[in-house]
PDB file of C-alpha atoms in Angstrom:
ATOM      1  CA  MET E   8     -20.249  -8.765 -14.361  1.00  0.00           C
ATOM      2  CA  ASP E   9     -18.924  -9.983 -11.015  1.00  0.00           C
ATOM      3  CA  ASN E  10     -20.424  -8.696  -7.763  1.00  0.00           C
ATOM      4  CA  ARG E  11     -17.951 -10.433  -5.474  1.00  0.00           C
ATOM      5  CA  ALA E  12     -15.883  -8.181  -3.216  1.00  0.00           C
ATOM      6  CA  ILE E  13     -12.268  -7.064  -3.567  1.00  0.00           C
ATOM      7  CA  GLY E  14     -10.033  -8.220  -0.718  1.00  0.00           C
ATOM      8  CA  VAL E  15      -7.408  -5.770   0.540  1.00  0.00           C
ATOM      9  CA  PHE E  16      -4.789  -6.155   3.273  1.00  0.00           C
ATOM     10  CA  ASP E  17      -1.965  -4.198   4.851  1.00  0.00           C
ATOM     11  CA  SER E  18       0.127  -4.404   7.993  1.00  0.00           C
ATOM     12  CA  GLY E  19      -1.951  -1.644   9.560  1.00  0.00           C
ATOM     13  CA  LEU E  20      -3.745   1.519   8.536  1.00  0.00           C
ATOM     14  CA  GLY E  21      -1.774   2.428   5.429  1.00  0.00           C
ATOM     15  CA  GLY E  22      -3.701   0.191   3.069  1.00  0.00           C
ATOM     16  CA  LEU E  23      -6.773   2.301   3.687  1.00  0.00           C
ATOM     17  CA  THR E  24      -5.298   4.834   1.260  1.00  0.00           C
ATOM     18  CA  GLY E  25      -5.699   2.131  -1.381  1.00  0.00           C
ATOM     19  CA  VAL E  26      -9.261   1.398  -0.254  1.00  0.00           C
ATOM     20  CA  ARG E  27     -10.051   5.111  -0.495  1.00  0.00           C
ATOM     21  CA  GLU E  28      -8.815   5.178  -4.082  1.00  0.00           C
ATOM     22  CA  LEU E  29     -10.809   2.042  -4.929  1.00  0.00           C
ATOM     23  CA  ILE E  30     -13.953   3.659  -3.542  1.00  0.00           C
ATOM     24  CA  ASN E  31     -13.282   6.834  -5.527  1.00  0.00           C
ATOM     25  CA  LEU E  32     -12.566   5.006  -8.793  1.00  0.00           C
ATOM     26  CA  LEU E  33     -15.011   2.112  -8.365  1.00  0.00           C
ATOM     27  CA  PRO E  34     -17.848   3.171  -6.044  1.00  0.00           C
ATOM     28  CA  GLN E  35     -19.918   0.185  -7.137  1.00  0.00           C
ATOM     29  CA  GLU E  36     -17.332  -2.317  -5.832  1.00  0.00           C
ATOM     30  CA  SER E  37     -17.450  -3.909  -2.387  1.00  0.00           C
ATOM     31  CA  THR E  38     -14.290  -4.414  -0.325  1.00  0.00           C
ATOM     32  CA  VAL E  39     -13.114  -6.549   2.579  1.00  0.00           C
ATOM     33  CA  TYR E  40     -10.154  -4.925   4.329  1.00  0.00           C
ATOM     34  CA  PHE E  41      -7.810  -6.520   6.836  1.00  0.00           C
ATOM     35  CA  GLY E  42      -5.320  -4.413   8.767  1.00  0.00           C
ATOM     36  CA  ASP E  43      -2.820  -6.530  10.697  1.00  0.00           C
ATOM     37  CA  THR E  44      -2.566  -3.917  13.437  1.00  0.00           C
ATOM     38  CA  GLY E  45      -1.390  -6.419  16.026  1.00  0.00           C
ATOM     39  CA  ARG E  46       1.813  -7.106  14.087  1.00  0.00           C
ATOM     40  CA  VAL E  47       2.542  -3.751  12.470  1.00  0.00           C
ATOM     41  CA  PRO E  48       5.026  -2.837  11.062  1.00  0.00           C
ATOM     42  CA  TYR E  49       6.011  -5.589   8.649  1.00  0.00           C
ATOM     43  CA  GLY E  50       8.990  -3.597   7.393  1.00  0.00           C
ATOM     44  CA  SER E  51      11.227  -4.405  10.360  1.00  0.00           C
ATOM     45  CA  ARG E  52      10.536  -8.170  10.288  1.00  0.00           C
ATOM     46  CA  SER E  53      12.605 -10.925   8.698  1.00  0.00           C
ATOM     47  CA  ASN E  54      11.657 -12.064   5.200  1.00  0.00           C
ATOM     48  CA  GLN E  55      10.534 -15.438   6.559  1.00  0.00           C
ATOM     49  CA  THR E  56       8.201 -13.773   9.062  1.00  0.00           C
ATOM     50  CA  ILE E  57       6.764 -11.405   6.448  1.00  0.00           C
ATOM     51  CA  ILE E  58       6.016 -14.302   4.114  1.00  0.00           C
ATOM     52  CA  ARG E  59       4.238 -16.175   6.926  1.00  0.00           C
ATOM     53  CA  TYR E  60       2.178 -13.132   7.837  1.00  0.00           C
ATOM     54  CA  VAL E  61       1.147 -12.578   4.215  1.00  0.00           C
ATOM     55  CA  GLN E  62       0.124 -16.223   3.820  1.00  0.00           C
ATOM     56  CA  GLU E  63      -2.125 -15.878   6.876  1.00  0.00           C
ATOM     57  CA  ASP E  64      -3.586 -12.592   5.618  1.00  0.00           C
ATOM     58  CA  ILE E  65      -4.459 -14.153   2.277  1.00  0.00           C
ATOM     59  CA  ARG E  66      -5.998 -17.228   3.904  1.00  0.00           C
ATOM     60  CA  PHE E  67      -8.234 -14.980   5.978  1.00  0.00           C
ATOM     61  CA  LEU E  68      -9.425 -12.974   2.982  1.00  0.00           C
ATOM     62  CA  LEU E  69     -10.142 -16.170   1.067  1.00  0.00           C
ATOM     63  CA  THR E  70     -12.764 -17.076   3.671  1.00  0.00           C
ATOM     64  CA  PHE E  71     -14.879 -14.405   1.961  1.00  0.00           C
ATOM     65  CA  ASP E  72     -16.387 -14.566  -1.514  1.00  0.00           C
ATOM     66  CA  ILE E  73     -13.792 -12.343  -3.197  1.00  0.00           C
ATOM     67  CA  LYS E  74     -12.722 -11.971  -6.817  1.00  0.00           C
ATOM     68  CA  LEU E  75      -9.311 -10.347  -6.371  1.00  0.00           C
ATOM     69  CA  ILE E  76      -6.790  -9.470  -3.642  1.00  0.00           C
ATOM     70  CA  MET E  77      -5.029  -6.121  -3.562  1.00  0.00           C
ATOM     71  CA  VAL E  78      -1.888  -6.237  -1.431  1.00  0.00           C
ATOM     72  CA  ALA E  79      -1.862  -2.653  -0.176  1.00  0.00           C
ATOM     73  CA  CYS E  80       1.508  -2.992   1.543  1.00  0.00           C
ATOM     74  CA  GLY E  81       4.855  -2.176  -0.039  1.00  0.00           C
ATOM     75  CA  THR E  82       6.786  -4.572   2.173  1.00  0.00           C
ATOM     76  CA  ALA E  83       4.408  -7.491   1.567  1.00  0.00           C
ATOM     77  CA  SER E  84       4.334  -6.787  -2.176  1.00  0.00           C
ATOM     78  CA  SER E  85       8.101  -6.630  -2.570  1.00  0.00           C
ATOM     79  CA  VAL E  86       9.219  -9.286  -0.067  1.00  0.00           C
ATOM     80  CA  ALA E  87       6.459 -11.898   0.091  1.00  0.00           C
ATOM     81  CA  LEU E  88       4.474 -12.018  -3.152  1.00  0.00           C
ATOM     82  CA  PRO E  89       7.198 -13.730  -5.204  1.00  0.00           C
ATOM     83  CA  HIS E  90       7.097 -16.581  -2.653  1.00  0.00           C
ATOM     84  CA  ILE E  91       3.335 -17.010  -2.350  1.00  0.00           C
ATOM     85  CA  PRO E  92       1.995 -20.196  -4.024  1.00  0.00           C
ATOM     86  CA  ASP E  93      -0.806 -20.160  -6.548  1.00  0.00           C
ATOM     87  CA  CYS E  94      -3.916 -18.362  -5.339  1.00  0.00           C
ATOM     88  CA  PRO E  95      -7.464 -19.073  -6.598  1.00  0.00           C
ATOM     89  CA  VAL E  96      -7.984 -15.363  -7.298  1.00  0.00           C
ATOM     90  CA  PRO E  97      -5.658 -12.735  -8.860  1.00  0.00           C
ATOM     91  CA  VAL E  98      -3.268 -11.113  -6.364  1.00  0.00           C
ATOM     92  CA  ILE E  99      -2.089  -7.609  -7.256  1.00  0.00           C
ATOM     93  CA  GLY E 100       0.669  -5.814  -5.342  1.00  0.00           C
ATOM     94  CA  VAL E 101       1.621  -2.156  -5.266  1.00  0.00           C
ATOM     95  CA  VAL E 102       5.134  -2.351  -6.729  1.00  0.00           C
ATOM     96  CA  GLU E 103       4.593  -2.801 -10.460  1.00  0.00           C
ATOM     97  CA  PRO E 104       1.852  -0.145 -10.867  1.00  0.00           C
ATOM     98  CA  ALA E 105       4.008   2.422  -9.036  1.00  0.00           C
ATOM     99  CA  VAL E 106       7.076   1.551 -11.115  1.00  0.00           C
ATOM    100  CA  LYS E 107       5.116   1.867 -14.346  1.00  0.00           C
ATOM    101  CA  ARG E 108       3.829   5.310 -13.422  1.00  0.00           C
ATOM    102  CA  ALA E 109       7.230   6.571 -12.243  1.00  0.00           C
ATOM    103  CA  LEU E 110       8.799   5.642 -15.573  1.00  0.00           C
ATOM    104  CA  GLU E 111       5.991   7.417 -17.412  1.00  0.00           C
ATOM    105  CA  VAL E 112       6.462  10.735 -15.627  1.00  0.00           C
ATOM    106  CA  THR E 113      10.205  11.073 -15.005  1.00  0.00           C
ATOM    107  CA  LYS E 114      11.981  13.537 -17.262  1.00  0.00           C
ATOM    108  CA  ASN E 115      15.567  13.226 -16.088  1.00  0.00           C
ATOM    109  CA  ASN E 116      15.536   9.464 -15.311  1.00  0.00           C
ATOM    110  CA  ARG E 117      16.550  10.126 -11.710  1.00  0.00           C
ATOM    111  CA  ILE E 118      13.982   8.386  -9.503  1.00  0.00           C
ATOM    112  CA  GLY E 119      13.877   8.177  -5.728  1.00  0.00           C
ATOM    113  CA  VAL E 120      12.297   5.356  -3.744  1.00  0.00           C
ATOM    114  CA  ILE E 121      11.408   5.473  -0.056  1.00  0.00           C
ATOM    115  CA  GLY E 122       9.916   2.647   1.972  1.00  0.00           C
ATOM    116  CA  THR E 123      10.296   0.494   5.055  1.00  0.00           C
ATOM    117  CA  SER E 124      13.634  -1.178   5.744  1.00  0.00           C
ATOM    118  CA  GLY E 125      12.236  -4.457   4.432  1.00  0.00           C
ATOM    119  CA  THR E 126      11.116  -2.894   1.153  1.00  0.00           C
ATOM    120  CA  ILE E 127      14.360  -1.012   0.538  1.00  0.00           C
ATOM    121  CA  ASN E 128      16.619  -3.928   1.510  1.00  0.00           C
ATOM    122  CA  ASN E 129      14.658  -6.224  -0.811  1.00  0.00           C
ATOM    123  CA  GLY E 130      15.409  -3.917  -3.751  1.00  0.00           C
ATOM    124  CA  MET E 131      12.437  -4.911  -5.926  1.00  0.00           C
ATOM    125  CA  TYR E 132      11.542  -1.328  -6.861  1.00  0.00           C
ATOM    126  CA  GLU E 133      15.092  -0.673  -8.005  1.00  0.00           C
ATOM    127  CA  ARG E 134      15.292  -3.937  -9.964  1.00  0.00           C
ATOM    128  CA  LEU E 135      12.000  -3.372 -11.790  1.00  0.00           C
ATOM    129  CA  LEU E 136      12.840   0.240 -12.604  1.00  0.00           C
ATOM    130  CA  ARG E 137      16.170  -0.773 -14.147  1.00  0.00           C
ATOM    131  CA  GLU E 138      14.741  -3.813 -15.919  1.00  0.00           C
ATOM    132  CA  ASN E 139      12.193  -1.604 -17.644  1.00  0.00           C
ATOM    133  CA  ARG E 140      14.598   1.258 -18.317  1.00  0.00           C
ATOM    134  CA  PRO E 141      18.310   0.405 -18.052  1.00  0.00           C
ATOM    135  CA  ASP E 142      19.386   4.060 -18.222  1.00  0.00           C
ATOM    136  CA  VAL E 143      17.391   5.082 -15.143  1.00  0.00           C
ATOM    137  CA  THR E 144      19.263   6.036 -11.972  1.00  0.00           C
ATOM    138  CA  VAL E 145      17.575   5.002  -8.734  1.00  0.00           C
ATOM    139  CA  PHE E 146      18.242   6.412  -5.286  1.00  0.00           C
ATOM    140  CA  SER E 147      16.643   4.594  -2.340  1.00  0.00           C
ATOM    141  CA  ASN E 148      16.294   5.327   1.351  1.00  0.00           C
ATOM    142  CA  ALA E 149      14.503   3.549   4.194  1.00  0.00           C
ATOM    143  CA  CYS E 150      12.262   5.697   6.412  1.00  0.00           C
ATOM    144  CA  PRO E 151      11.662   3.615   9.560  1.00  0.00           C
ATOM    145  CA  LEU E 152      10.001   6.422  11.526  1.00  0.00           C
ATOM    146  CA  PHE E 153       7.350   7.211   8.921  1.00  0.00           C
ATOM    147  CA  VAL E 154       4.979   4.334   9.716  1.00  0.00           C
ATOM    148  CA  PRO E 155       4.929   4.969  13.503  1.00  0.00           C
ATOM    149  CA  LEU E 156       4.340   8.670  12.843  1.00  0.00           C
ATOM    150  CA  VAL E 157       1.334   7.882  10.659  1.00  0.00           C
ATOM    151  CA  GLU E 158      -0.037   5.174  12.960  1.00  0.00           C
ATOM    152  CA  ASN E 159       0.059   7.685  15.816  1.00  0.00           C
ATOM    153  CA  GLY E 160      -1.568  10.494  13.855  1.00  0.00           C
ATOM    154  CA  LEU E 161       1.590  12.644  13.713  1.00  0.00           C
ATOM    155  CA  THR E 162       1.312  13.488  10.031  1.00  0.00           C
ATOM    156  CA  ASP E 163       1.595  17.273  10.307  1.00  0.00           C
ATOM    157  CA  GLY E 164       3.812  19.675  12.197  1.00  0.00           C
ATOM    158  CA  GLU E 165       7.479  19.920  13.023  1.00  0.00           C
ATOM    159  CA  ILE E 166       8.093  16.271  13.898  1.00  0.00           C
ATOM    160  CA  ALA E 167       6.828  15.058  10.505  1.00  0.00           C
ATOM    161  CA  TYR E 168       8.796  17.759   8.677  1.00  0.00           C
ATOM    162  CA  LEU E 169      12.046  16.966  10.511  1.00  0.00           C
ATOM    163  CA  ALA E 170      11.654  13.257   9.759  1.00  0.00           C
ATOM    164  CA  ALA E 171      11.018  14.044   6.090  1.00  0.00           C
ATOM    165  CA  LYS E 172      14.077  16.281   5.980  1.00  0.00           C
ATOM    166  CA  GLU E 173      16.252  13.607   7.592  1.00  0.00           C
ATOM    167  CA  TYR E 174      15.233  10.889   5.155  1.00  0.00           C
ATOM    168  CA  LEU E 175      14.799  12.903   1.968  1.00  0.00           C
ATOM    169  CA  ALA E 176      17.831  15.202   2.087  1.00  0.00           C
ATOM    170  CA  PRO E 177      20.128  12.602   0.425  1.00  0.00           C
ATOM    171  CA  LEU E 178      17.585  12.110  -2.392  1.00  0.00           C
ATOM    172  CA  LYS E 179      17.075  15.835  -2.900  1.00  0.00           C
ATOM    173  CA  GLU E 180      20.845  16.249  -3.278  1.00  0.00           C
ATOM    174  CA  LYS E 181      20.747  13.700  -6.116  1.00  0.00           C
ATOM    175  CA  GLN E 182      18.280  15.936  -8.016  1.00  0.00           C
ATOM    176  CA  ILE E 183      15.517  13.357  -8.358  1.00  0.00           C
ATOM    177  CA  ASP E 184      12.461  14.532 -10.269  1.00  0.00           C
ATOM    178  CA  THR E 185      10.212  11.611  -9.243  1.00  0.00           C
ATOM    179  CA  LEU E 186       9.715   9.937  -5.855  1.00  0.00           C
ATOM    180  CA  ILE E 187       7.934   6.629  -5.297  1.00  0.00           C
ATOM    181  CA  LEU E 188       6.221   6.573  -1.896  1.00  0.00           C
ATOM    182  CA  GLY E 189       6.975   2.883  -1.453  1.00  0.00           C
ATOM    183  CA  CYS E 190       4.620   2.356   1.484  1.00  0.00           C
ATOM    184  CA  THR E 191       0.880   3.001   1.523  1.00  0.00           C
ATOM    185  CA  HIS E 192       1.241   4.866   4.829  1.00  0.00           C
ATOM    186  CA  TYR E 193       3.345   7.570   3.229  1.00  0.00           C
ATOM    187  CA  PRO E 194       0.631   9.477   1.310  1.00  0.00           C
ATOM    188  CA  LEU E 195      -0.559  10.710   4.712  1.00  0.00           C
ATOM    189  CA  LEU E 196       2.822  12.477   5.010  1.00  0.00           C
ATOM    190  CA  VAL E 197       2.611  14.198   1.634  1.00  0.00           C
ATOM    191  CA  GLY E 198       2.358  17.620   3.277  1.00  0.00           C
ATOM    192  CA  ALA E 199       5.671  17.218   5.085  1.00  0.00           C
ATOM    193  CA  ILE E 200       7.317  15.540   2.102  1.00  0.00           C
ATOM    194  CA  ARG E 201       6.156  18.249  -0.276  1.00  0.00           C
ATOM    195  CA  ALA E 202       7.200  21.008   2.143  1.00  0.00           C
ATOM    196  CA  PHE E 203      10.780  19.715   2.047  1.00  0.00           C
ATOM    197  CA  LEU E 204      11.104  18.592  -1.574  1.00  0.00           C
ATOM    198  CA  GLY E 205       9.147  21.425  -3.182  1.00  0.00           C
ATOM    199  CA  ASP E 206       6.808  21.226  -6.158  1.00  0.00           C
ATOM    200  CA  ASP E 207       9.309  20.094  -8.803  1.00  0.00           C
ATOM    201  CA  VAL E 208       9.351  16.458  -7.685  1.00  0.00           C
ATOM    202  CA  THR E 209       6.449  14.239  -8.803  1.00  0.00           C
ATOM    203  CA  LEU E 210       5.183  12.012  -5.991  1.00  0.00           C
ATOM    204  CA  ILE E 211       3.950   8.541  -6.922  1.00  0.00           C
ATOM    205  CA  ASP E 212       1.187   7.214  -4.644  1.00  0.00           C
ATOM    206  CA  PRO E 213       1.236   3.383  -4.856  1.00  0.00           C
ATOM    207  CA  GLY E 214      -2.302   3.054  -3.499  1.00  0.00           C
ATOM    208  CA  TYR E 215      -3.727   5.252  -6.232  1.00  0.00           C
ATOM    209  CA  GLU E 216      -1.707   3.619  -9.004  1.00  0.00           C
ATOM    210  CA  THR E 217      -2.674   0.135  -7.830  1.00  0.00           C
ATOM    211  CA  ALA E 218      -6.355   1.079  -7.608  1.00  0.00           C
ATOM    212  CA  ARG E 219      -6.125   2.223 -11.248  1.00  0.00           C
ATOM    213  CA  PHE E 220      -4.465  -1.089 -12.140  1.00  0.00           C
ATOM    214  CA  VAL E 221      -7.243  -3.032 -10.378  1.00  0.00           C
ATOM    215  CA  ARG E 222      -9.889  -0.990 -12.219  1.00  0.00           C
ATOM    216  CA  ASP E 223      -8.268  -1.781 -15.560  1.00  0.00           C
ATOM    217  CA  HIS E 224      -7.910  -5.477 -14.694  1.00  0.00           C
ATOM    218  CA  LEU E 225     -11.573  -5.806 -13.726  1.00  0.00           C
ATOM    219  CA  THR E 226     -12.663  -3.887 -16.817  1.00  0.00           C
ATOM    220  CA  ASN E 227     -10.542  -5.955 -19.195  1.00  0.00           C
ATOM    221  CA  HIS E 228     -11.767  -9.244 -17.705  1.00  0.00           C
ATOM    222  CA  ASP E 229     -15.466  -8.301 -17.505  1.00  0.00           C
ATOM    223  CA  MET E 230     -15.332  -8.512 -13.707  1.00  0.00           C
ATOM    224  CA  LEU E 231     -16.845  -5.153 -12.740  1.00  0.00           C
ATOM    225  CA  SER E 232     -19.758  -5.083 -10.322  1.00  0.00           C
ATOM    226  CA  ASP E 233     -23.145  -3.859 -11.498  1.00  0.00           C
ATOM    227  CA  ARG E 234     -24.199  -2.723  -8.018  1.00  0.00           C
ATOM    228  CA  LYS E 235     -25.142   0.918  -7.529  1.00  0.00           C
ATOM    229  CA  GLN E 236     -23.055   1.176  -4.356  1.00  0.00           C
ATOM    230  CA  GLY E 237     -20.524  -1.192  -2.812  1.00  0.00           C
ATOM    231  CA  ASP E 238     -20.394  -2.417   0.795  1.00  0.00           C
ATOM    232  CA  HIS E 239     -17.232  -2.227   2.888  1.00  0.00           C
ATOM    233  CA  GLN E 240     -16.066  -4.400   5.786  1.00  0.00           C
ATOM    234  CA  TYR E 241     -13.029  -3.768   7.990  1.00  0.00           C
ATOM    235  CA  PHE E 242     -11.138  -6.264  10.142  1.00  0.00           C
ATOM    236  CA  VAL E 243      -8.146  -5.790  12.447  1.00  0.00           C
ATOM    237  CA  SER E 244      -5.941  -8.002  14.616  1.00  0.00           C
ATOM    238  CA  ASP E 245      -5.680  -5.544  17.516  1.00  0.00           C
ATOM    239  CA  SER E 246      -7.623  -2.649  19.067  1.00  0.00           C
ATOM    240  CA  ILE E 247     -10.785  -1.661  17.228  1.00  0.00           C
ATOM    241  CA  GLU E 248     -10.819   1.671  19.038  1.00  0.00           C
ATOM    242  CA  ASN E 249      -7.335   2.714  17.905  1.00  0.00           C
ATOM    243  CA  PHE E 250      -8.053   1.684  14.343  1.00  0.00           C
ATOM    244  CA  SER E 251     -11.368   3.518  14.248  1.00  0.00           C
ATOM    245  CA  LYS E 252      -9.800   6.665  15.696  1.00  0.00           C
ATOM    246  CA  ASN E 253      -7.224   6.991  12.920  1.00  0.00           C
ATOM    247  CA  ALA E 254      -9.028   5.326   9.998  1.00  0.00           C
ATOM    248  CA  GLY E 255     -10.995   8.462   9.205  1.00  0.00           C
ATOM    249  CA  ALA E 256      -7.785  10.298   8.269  1.00  0.00           C
ATOM    250  CA  PHE E 257      -7.021   7.661   5.642  1.00  0.00           C
ATOM    251  CA  LEU E 258     -10.521   7.177   4.266  1.00  0.00           C
ATOM    252  CA  GLN E 259     -11.606  10.791   4.740  1.00  0.00           C
ATOM    253  CA  GLU E 260     -14.821   9.474   6.312  1.00  0.00           C
ATOM    254  CA  GLU E 261     -15.804   7.746   9.530  1.00  0.00           C
ATOM    255  CA  ILE E 262     -16.412   3.986   9.513  1.00  0.00           C
ATOM    256  CA  GLY E 263     -17.786   3.611  13.036  1.00  0.00           C
ATOM    257  CA  GLN E 264     -19.166   0.161  13.838  1.00  0.00           C
ATOM    258  CA  GLN E 265     -18.041  -1.533  10.623  1.00  0.00           C
ATOM    259  CA  ILE E 266     -14.811  -2.824  12.248  1.00  0.00           C
ATOM    260  CA  GLN E 267     -14.343  -6.323  13.694  1.00  0.00           C
ATOM    261  CA  LYS E 268     -11.370  -7.868  15.470  1.00  0.00           C
ATOM    262  CA  ILE E 269     -10.081 -11.312  14.483  1.00  0.00           C
ATOM    263  CA  GLU E 270      -7.397 -13.732  15.647  1.00  0.00           C
ATOM    264  CA  ILE E 271      -5.216 -13.827  12.535  1.00  0.00           C
ATOM    265  CA  GLU E 272      -2.971 -16.578  13.949  1.00  0.00           C
ATOM    266  CA  ARG E 273      -5.853 -19.016  13.427  1.00  0.00           C
ATOM    267  CA  PHE E 274      -5.127 -18.821   9.714  1.00  0.00           C
ATOM    268  CA  GLY E 275      -1.563 -20.142  10.017  1.00  0.00           C
ATOM    269  CA  VAL E 276      -0.403 -23.403   8.475  1.00  0.00           C
TER     270      VAL E 276
END
């Protein structure tokens, strides 16, 4: 057994969908979450900047007694993780678990991928899908407005639907039967996405799939906590008030005074 916490980070609020799934699957586990709200979104940054940000995020989490880091950010997972040096604890991104699940459920081998510009331009989802199944056809599209919509609480209504229609129409025309939501913000837009795509397309939630992967990793390595209930800490690099206001939508519960602000730049090289 291992009662150390699980570290989780994202560029903002989106990674809280992964924390929610961890709490649901592993209620006995503690978490330390960092949302880099002062520098969100990562998806529009250069690769060099994203890698630097991720290095700082990891250094911050390593100041805690953690047993594993879950990178709950599609951009960080696809762009930065291949360039991060050895870490003293396992680091698990959201790309591979989502790819694995998409290949399990697709019936016509026509898979869509949506994400930030950084994630789509990097092409890791497409490469892994084709490496694991050469006959799969992948259709990708960047959705740069999705993260700001979620961060501003505009997840329902006409604006969200019109954005979904704009970005997903090319994928719907290709007759995809599976769609990877390649950013942990996007599950908050499932209503709008589902309203446009209909019920015949299976949506892959990377936060959920990665939480399942973390559960299996901890189980297989005898690293599960034996606590009755885990503790959860939340840190941000910008306004506590803004984070607290919107965090409840992601976690489906209020977190109140559990949030602290930090100066993430202190953890640079």
